[in-house]
mmCIF file of C-alpha atoms and ligand atoms in Angstrom:
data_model
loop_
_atom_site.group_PDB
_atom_site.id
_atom_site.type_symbol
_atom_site.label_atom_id
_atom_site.label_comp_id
_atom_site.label_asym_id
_atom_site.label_seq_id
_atom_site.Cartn_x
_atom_site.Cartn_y
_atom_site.Cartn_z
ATOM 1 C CA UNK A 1 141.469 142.449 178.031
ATOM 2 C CA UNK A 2 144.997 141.455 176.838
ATOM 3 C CA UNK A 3 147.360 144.242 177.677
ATOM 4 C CA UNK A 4 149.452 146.317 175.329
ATOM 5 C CA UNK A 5 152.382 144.561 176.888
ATOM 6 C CA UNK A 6 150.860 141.461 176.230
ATOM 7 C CA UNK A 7 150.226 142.410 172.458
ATOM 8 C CA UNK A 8 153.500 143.445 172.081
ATOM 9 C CA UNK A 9 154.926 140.084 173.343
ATOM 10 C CA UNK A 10 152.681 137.739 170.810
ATOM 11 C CA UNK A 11 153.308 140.033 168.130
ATOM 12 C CA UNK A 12 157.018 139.458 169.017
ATOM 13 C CA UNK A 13 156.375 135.781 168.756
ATOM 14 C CA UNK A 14 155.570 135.939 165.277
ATOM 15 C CA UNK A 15 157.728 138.811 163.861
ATOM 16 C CA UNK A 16 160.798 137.245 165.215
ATOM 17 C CA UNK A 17 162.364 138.968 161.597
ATOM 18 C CA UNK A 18 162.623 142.505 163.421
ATOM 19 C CA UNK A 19 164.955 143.582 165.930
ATOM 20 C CA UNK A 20 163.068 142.736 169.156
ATOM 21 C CA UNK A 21 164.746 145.473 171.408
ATOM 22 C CA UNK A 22 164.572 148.209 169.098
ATOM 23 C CA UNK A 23 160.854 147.147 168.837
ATOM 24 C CA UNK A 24 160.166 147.051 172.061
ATOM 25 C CA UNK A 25 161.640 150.940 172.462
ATOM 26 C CA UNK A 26 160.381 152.032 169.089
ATOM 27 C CA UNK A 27 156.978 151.226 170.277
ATOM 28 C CA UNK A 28 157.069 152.516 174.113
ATOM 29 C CA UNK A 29 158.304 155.514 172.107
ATOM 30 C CA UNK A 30 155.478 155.735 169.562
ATOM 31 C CA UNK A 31 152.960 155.060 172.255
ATOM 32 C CA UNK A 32 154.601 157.877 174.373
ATOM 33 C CA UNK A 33 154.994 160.442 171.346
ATOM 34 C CA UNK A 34 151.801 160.080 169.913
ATOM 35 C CA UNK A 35 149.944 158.897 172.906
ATOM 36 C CA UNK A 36 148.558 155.817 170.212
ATOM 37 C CA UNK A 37 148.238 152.383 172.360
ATOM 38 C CA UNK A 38 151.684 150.933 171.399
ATOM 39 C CA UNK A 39 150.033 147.420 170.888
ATOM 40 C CA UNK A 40 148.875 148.475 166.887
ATOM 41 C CA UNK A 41 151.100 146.137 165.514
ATOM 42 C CA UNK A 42 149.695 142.746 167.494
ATOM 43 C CA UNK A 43 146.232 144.719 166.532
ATOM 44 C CA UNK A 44 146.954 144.396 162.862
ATOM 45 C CA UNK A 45 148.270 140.735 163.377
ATOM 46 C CA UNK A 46 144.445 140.163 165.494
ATOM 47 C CA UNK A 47 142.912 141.684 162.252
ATOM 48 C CA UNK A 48 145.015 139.576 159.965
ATOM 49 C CA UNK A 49 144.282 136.317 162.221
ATOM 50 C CA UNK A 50 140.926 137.485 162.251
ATOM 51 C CA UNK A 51 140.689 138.471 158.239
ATOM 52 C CA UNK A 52 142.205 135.082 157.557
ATOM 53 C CA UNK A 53 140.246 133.084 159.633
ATOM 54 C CA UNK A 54 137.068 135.037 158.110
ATOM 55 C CA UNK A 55 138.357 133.944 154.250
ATOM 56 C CA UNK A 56 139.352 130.350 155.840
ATOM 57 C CA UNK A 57 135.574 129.867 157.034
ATOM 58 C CA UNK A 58 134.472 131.834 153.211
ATOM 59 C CA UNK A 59 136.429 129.681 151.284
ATOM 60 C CA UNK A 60 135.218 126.807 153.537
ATOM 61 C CA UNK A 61 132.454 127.362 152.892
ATOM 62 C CA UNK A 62 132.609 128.532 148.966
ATOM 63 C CA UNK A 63 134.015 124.864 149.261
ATOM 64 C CA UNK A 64 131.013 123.153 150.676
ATOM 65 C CA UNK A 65 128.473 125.290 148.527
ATOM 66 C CA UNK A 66 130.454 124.219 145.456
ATOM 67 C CA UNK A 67 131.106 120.946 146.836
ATOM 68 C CA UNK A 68 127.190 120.740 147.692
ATOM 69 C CA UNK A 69 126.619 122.034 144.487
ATOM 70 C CA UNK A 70 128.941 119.354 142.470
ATOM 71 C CA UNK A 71 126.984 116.775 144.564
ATOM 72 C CA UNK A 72 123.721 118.159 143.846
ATOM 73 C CA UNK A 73 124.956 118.742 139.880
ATOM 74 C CA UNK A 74 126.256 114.986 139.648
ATOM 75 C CA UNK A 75 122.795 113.463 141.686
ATOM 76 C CA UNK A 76 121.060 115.992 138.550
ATOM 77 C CA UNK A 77 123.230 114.707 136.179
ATOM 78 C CA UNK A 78 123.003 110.677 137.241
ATOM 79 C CA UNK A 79 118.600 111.424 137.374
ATOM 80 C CA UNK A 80 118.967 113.133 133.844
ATOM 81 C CA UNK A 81 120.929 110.001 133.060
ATOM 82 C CA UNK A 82 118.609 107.549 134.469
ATOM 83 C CA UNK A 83 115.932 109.588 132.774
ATOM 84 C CA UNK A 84 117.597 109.493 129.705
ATOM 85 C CA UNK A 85 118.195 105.673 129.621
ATOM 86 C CA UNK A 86 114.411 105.317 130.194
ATOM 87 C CA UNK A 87 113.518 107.426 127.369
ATOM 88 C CA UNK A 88 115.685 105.779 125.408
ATOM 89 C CA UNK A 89 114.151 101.961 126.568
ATOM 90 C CA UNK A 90 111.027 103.610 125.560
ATOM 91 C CA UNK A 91 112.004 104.700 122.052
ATOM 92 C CA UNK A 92 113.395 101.045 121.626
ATOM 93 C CA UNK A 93 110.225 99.832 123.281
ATOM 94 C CA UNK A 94 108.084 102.023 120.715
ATOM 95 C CA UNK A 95 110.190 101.444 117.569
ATOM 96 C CA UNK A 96 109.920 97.857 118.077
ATOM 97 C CA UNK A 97 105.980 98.382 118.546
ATOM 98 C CA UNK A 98 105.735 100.456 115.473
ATOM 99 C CA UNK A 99 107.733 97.628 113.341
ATOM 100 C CA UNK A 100 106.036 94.746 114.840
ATOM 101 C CA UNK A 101 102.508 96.785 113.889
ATOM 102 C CA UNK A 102 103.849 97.789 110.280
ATOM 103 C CA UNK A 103 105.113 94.329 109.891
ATOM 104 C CA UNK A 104 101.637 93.438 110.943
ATOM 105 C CA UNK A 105 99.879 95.854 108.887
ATOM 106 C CA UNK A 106 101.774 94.221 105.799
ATOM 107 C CA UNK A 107 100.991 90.990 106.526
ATOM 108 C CA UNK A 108 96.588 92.001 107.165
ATOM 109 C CA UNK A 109 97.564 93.769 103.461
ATOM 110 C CA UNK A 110 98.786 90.918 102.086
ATOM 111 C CA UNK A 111 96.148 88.679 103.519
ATOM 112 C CA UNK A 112 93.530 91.656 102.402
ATOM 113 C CA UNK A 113 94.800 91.604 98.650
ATOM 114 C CA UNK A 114 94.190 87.334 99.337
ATOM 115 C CA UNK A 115 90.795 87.559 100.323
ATOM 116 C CA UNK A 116 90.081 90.569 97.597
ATOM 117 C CA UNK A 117 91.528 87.834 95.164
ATOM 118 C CA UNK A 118 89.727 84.793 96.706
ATOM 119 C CA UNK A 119 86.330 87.321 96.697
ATOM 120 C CA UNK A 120 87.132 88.177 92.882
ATOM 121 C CA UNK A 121 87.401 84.262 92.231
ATOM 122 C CA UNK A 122 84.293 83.521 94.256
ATOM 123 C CA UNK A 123 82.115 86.658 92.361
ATOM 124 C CA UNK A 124 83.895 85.289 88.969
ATOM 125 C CA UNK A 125 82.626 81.474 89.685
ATOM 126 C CA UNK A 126 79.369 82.927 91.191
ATOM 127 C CA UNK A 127 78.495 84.546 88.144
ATOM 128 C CA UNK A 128 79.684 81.617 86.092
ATOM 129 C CA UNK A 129 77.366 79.373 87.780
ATOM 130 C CA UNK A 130 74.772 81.384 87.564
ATOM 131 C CA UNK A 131 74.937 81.449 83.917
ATOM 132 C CA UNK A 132 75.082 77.473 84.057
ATOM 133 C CA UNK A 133 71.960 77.671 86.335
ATOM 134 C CA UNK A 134 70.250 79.834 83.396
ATOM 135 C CA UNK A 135 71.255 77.804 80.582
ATOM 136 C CA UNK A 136 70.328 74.599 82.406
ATOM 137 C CA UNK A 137 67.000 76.041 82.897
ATOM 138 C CA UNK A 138 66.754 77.636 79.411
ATOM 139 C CA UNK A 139 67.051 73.733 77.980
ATOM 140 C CA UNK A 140 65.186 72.234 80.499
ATOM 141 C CA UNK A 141 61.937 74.788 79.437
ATOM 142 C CA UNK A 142 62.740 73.815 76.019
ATOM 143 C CA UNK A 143 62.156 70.123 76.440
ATOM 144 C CA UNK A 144 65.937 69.092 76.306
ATOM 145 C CA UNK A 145 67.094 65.721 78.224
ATOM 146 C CA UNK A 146 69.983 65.923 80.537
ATOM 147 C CA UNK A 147 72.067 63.020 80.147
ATOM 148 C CA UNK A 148 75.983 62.780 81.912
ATOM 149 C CA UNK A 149 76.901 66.436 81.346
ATOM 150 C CA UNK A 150 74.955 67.221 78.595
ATOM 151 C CA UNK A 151 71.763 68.612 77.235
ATOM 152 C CA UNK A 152 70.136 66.130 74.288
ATOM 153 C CA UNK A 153 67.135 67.203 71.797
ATOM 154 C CA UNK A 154 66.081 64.847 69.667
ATOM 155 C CA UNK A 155 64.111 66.496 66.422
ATOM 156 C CA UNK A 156 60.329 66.227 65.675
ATOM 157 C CA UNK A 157 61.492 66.922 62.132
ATOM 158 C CA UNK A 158 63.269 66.012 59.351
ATOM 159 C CA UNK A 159 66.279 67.533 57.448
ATOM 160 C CA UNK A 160 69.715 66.876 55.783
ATOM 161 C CA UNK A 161 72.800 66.547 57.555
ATOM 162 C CA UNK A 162 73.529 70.218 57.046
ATOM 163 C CA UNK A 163 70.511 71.556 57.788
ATOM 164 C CA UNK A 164 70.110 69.107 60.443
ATOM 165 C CA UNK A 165 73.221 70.666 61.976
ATOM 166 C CA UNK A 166 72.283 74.654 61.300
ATOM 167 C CA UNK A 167 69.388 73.753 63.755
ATOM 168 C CA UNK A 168 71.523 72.360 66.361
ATOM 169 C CA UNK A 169 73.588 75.598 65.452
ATOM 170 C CA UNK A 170 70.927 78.021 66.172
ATOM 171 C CA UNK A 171 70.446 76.289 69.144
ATOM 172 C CA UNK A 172 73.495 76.581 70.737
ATOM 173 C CA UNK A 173 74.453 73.295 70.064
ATOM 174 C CA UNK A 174 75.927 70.944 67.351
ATOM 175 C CA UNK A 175 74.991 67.202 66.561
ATOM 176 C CA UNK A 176 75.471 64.902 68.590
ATOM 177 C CA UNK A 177 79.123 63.444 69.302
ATOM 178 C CA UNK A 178 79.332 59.769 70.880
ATOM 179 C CA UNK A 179 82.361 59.494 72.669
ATOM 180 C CA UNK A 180 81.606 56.683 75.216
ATOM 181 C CA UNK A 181 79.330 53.318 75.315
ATOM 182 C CA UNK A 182 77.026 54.801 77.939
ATOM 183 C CA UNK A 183 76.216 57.497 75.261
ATOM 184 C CA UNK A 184 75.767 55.029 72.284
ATOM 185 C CA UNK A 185 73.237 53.277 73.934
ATOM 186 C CA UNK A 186 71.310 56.537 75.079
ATOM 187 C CA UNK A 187 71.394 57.333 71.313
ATOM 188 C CA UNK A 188 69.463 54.049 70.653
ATOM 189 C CA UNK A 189 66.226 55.407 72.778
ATOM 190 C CA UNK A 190 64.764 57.060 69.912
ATOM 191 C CA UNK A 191 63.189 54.383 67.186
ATOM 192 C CA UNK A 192 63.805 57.125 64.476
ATOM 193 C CA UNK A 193 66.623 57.382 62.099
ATOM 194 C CA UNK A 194 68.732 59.945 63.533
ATOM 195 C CA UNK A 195 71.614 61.799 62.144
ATOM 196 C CA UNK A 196 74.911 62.036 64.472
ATOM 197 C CA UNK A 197 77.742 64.741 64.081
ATOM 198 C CA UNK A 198 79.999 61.998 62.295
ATOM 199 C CA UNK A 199 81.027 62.736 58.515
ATOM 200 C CA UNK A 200 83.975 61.937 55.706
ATOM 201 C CA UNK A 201 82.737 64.831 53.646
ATOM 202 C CA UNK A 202 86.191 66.142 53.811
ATOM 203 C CA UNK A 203 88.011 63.293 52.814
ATOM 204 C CA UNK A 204 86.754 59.582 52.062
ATOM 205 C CA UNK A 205 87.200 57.542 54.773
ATOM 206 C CA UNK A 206 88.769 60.127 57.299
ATOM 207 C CA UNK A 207 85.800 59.940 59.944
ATOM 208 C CA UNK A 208 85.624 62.979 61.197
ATOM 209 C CA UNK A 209 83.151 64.863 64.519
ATOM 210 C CA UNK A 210 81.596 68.188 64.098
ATOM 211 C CA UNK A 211 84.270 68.941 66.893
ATOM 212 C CA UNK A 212 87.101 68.504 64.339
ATOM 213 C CA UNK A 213 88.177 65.197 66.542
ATOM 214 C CA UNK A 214 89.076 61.869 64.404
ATOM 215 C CA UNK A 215 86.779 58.728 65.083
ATOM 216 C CA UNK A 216 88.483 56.545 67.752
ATOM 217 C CA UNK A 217 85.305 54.531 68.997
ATOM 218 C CA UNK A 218 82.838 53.580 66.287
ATOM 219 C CA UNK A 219 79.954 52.024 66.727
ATOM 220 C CA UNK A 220 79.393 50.618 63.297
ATOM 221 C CA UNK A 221 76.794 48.161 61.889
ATOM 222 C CA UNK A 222 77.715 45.037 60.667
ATOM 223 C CA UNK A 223 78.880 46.112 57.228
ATOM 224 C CA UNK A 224 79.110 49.967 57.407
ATOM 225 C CA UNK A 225 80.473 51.914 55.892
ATOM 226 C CA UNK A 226 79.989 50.679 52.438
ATOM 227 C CA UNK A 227 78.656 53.629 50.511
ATOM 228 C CA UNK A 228 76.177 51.437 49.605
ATOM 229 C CA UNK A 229 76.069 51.069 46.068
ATOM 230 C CA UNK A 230 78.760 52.742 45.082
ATOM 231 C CA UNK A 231 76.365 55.988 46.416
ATOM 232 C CA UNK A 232 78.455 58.834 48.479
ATOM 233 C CA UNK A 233 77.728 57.758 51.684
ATOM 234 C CA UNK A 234 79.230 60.523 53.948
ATOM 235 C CA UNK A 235 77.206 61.800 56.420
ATOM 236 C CA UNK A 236 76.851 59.327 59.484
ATOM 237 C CA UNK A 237 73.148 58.043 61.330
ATOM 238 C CA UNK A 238 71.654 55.769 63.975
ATOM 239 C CA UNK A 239 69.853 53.032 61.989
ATOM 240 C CA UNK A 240 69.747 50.074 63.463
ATOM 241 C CA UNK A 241 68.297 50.909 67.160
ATOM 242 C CA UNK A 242 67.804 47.653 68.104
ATOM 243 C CA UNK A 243 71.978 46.824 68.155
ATOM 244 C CA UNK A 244 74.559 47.926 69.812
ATOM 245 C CA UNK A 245 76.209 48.706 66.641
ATOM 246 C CA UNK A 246 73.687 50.749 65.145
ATOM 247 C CA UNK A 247 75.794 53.273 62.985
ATOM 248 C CA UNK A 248 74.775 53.336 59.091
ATOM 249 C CA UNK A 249 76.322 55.761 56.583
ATOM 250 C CA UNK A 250 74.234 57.525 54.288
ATOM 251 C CA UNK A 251 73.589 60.124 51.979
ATOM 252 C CA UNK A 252 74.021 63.475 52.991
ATOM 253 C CA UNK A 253 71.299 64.889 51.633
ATOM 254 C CA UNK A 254 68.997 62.504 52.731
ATOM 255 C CA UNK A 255 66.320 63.755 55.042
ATOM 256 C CA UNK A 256 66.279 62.298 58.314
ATOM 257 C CA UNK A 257 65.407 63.142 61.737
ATOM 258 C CA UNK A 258 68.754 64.217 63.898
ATOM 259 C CA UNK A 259 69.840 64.436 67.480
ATOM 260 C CA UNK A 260 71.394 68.006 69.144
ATOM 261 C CA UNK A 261 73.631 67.984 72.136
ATOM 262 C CA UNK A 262 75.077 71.186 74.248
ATOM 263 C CA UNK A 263 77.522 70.044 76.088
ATOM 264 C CA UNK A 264 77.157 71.756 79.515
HETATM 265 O O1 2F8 B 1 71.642 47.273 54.290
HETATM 266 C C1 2F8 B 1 72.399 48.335 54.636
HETATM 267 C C2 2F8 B 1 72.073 49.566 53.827
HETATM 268 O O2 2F8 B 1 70.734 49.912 54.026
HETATM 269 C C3 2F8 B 1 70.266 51.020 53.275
HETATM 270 O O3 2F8 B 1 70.270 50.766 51.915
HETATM 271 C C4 2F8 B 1 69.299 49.881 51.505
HETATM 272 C C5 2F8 B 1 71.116 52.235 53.595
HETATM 273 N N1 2F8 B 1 70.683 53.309 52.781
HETATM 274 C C6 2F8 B 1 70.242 54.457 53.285
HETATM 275 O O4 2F8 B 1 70.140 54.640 54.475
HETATM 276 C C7 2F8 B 1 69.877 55.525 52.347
HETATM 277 C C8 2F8 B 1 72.536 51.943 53.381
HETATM 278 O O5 2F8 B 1 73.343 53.021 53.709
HETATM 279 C C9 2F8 B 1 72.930 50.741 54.173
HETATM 280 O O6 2F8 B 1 74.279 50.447 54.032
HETATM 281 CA CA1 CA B 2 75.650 52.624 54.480
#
């Protein structure tokens, strides 16, 4: 227990502002008047101490709770960070994905709208060949020769050139044209006179296919054309089977047997 005398003298250490003698009396007199223990003042110095030393260790510790607490915040605040950064590598990670798979999707479109074309072509050529298929056997049935791309029908009847050609007409075909040697001398097979597509009907001398084409390679008989006796000779026929140059020209109207082709 620390003595009122005692008191006195440490709270005389620190109020060294006062009049230490007067103190001294003023306080043997206060504890003598009032009978109060004349130490109160070091008291209320011990409370202050005390007080103060109680807000030093509050504030100390409001100081490590908020200090704790700013350490705590920041290690929240660095996570959320961290977490954030991830999220955001993901995004990129996705975004890139997604335009890598739309580029992707474009291109399977593009190659889709390919193949849809390429299918179209395919159906388109299908079909086409198909109807080649039919019309091949269509002239087959009907006794027609096949002969380097074309169908030949030679007639069991005869007609003039015109009506000759109708027939060939009628039959999806025209008279014959002879563009090449090969076909010349497959024209010679049959022993008949045959009329070919070859007229100057239009104009004398201007040879002339049932195509519209001019005459390039003839195969003319020695002599032809002549209209032979002065006679029209326009309409063109295979006469002389047993040469290579078999071509006569002849009266139109003459009747004759004739050769169709359908070119195929
Ligand atoms: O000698 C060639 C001559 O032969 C016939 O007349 C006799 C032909 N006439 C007919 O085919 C109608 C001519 O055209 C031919 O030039
Ligand atoms: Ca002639």
């Amino acid at each position: 227990m620390v003595s009122l005398e005692e008191e006195l003298e440490l709270s005389m250490t620190y109020e060294n502002f006062e009049d230490v003698p007067a103190r001294k009396a003023a306080s043997r007199r206060s504890v003598e008047d009032f009978n109060v223990p004349a130490a109160a003042p070091g008291m209320k110095m011990y409370r202050l101490v005390v007080v103060s030393f109680g807000l030093l260790c509050i504030l100390q510790a409001a100081l490590n709770i908020s200090l704790r607490l700013t350490l705590y915040l920041e290690a929240g605040c660095n996570n959320l960070t961290e977490e954030r950064d991830d999220l955001k590598r993901t995004l990129e990670n996705y975004v890139s994905q997604q335009n890598s798979l739309t580029e992707e999707r474009d291109e399977m479109k593009r190659i889709n709208l390919d193949l849809e074309a390429g299918r179209n072509l395919l159906t388109e050529e299908n079909h086409g060949l198909k109807r080649t298929l039919e019309e091949y056997a269509h002239y087959l049935q009907q006794g027609w020769v096949y002969f380097s791309g074309s169908f030949y029908r030679i007639s069991s009847t005869m007609k003039p050139w015109q009506d000759s050609r109708r027939d060939c007409q009628q039959r999806g075909a025209d008279l014959m044209i002879i563009n090449s040697q090969e076909e010349q001398d497959f024209s010679r097979q049959s022993k008949n006179i045959t009329w070919i597509g070859l007229m100057d009907r239009n104009t004398e001398g201007e040879w002339t296919w049932v195509d519209g084409t001019q005459l390039t390679t003839s195969f003319w008989h020695s002599g032809e054309p002549n209209n032979y006796l002065n006679k029209n000779e326009d309409c063109v026929n295979i006469n002389h089977h047993d040469h290579q140059n078999s071509w006569n020209d002849a009266p139109c109207e003459n009747e004759h047997f004739w050769i169709c082709e359908k070119k195929m």
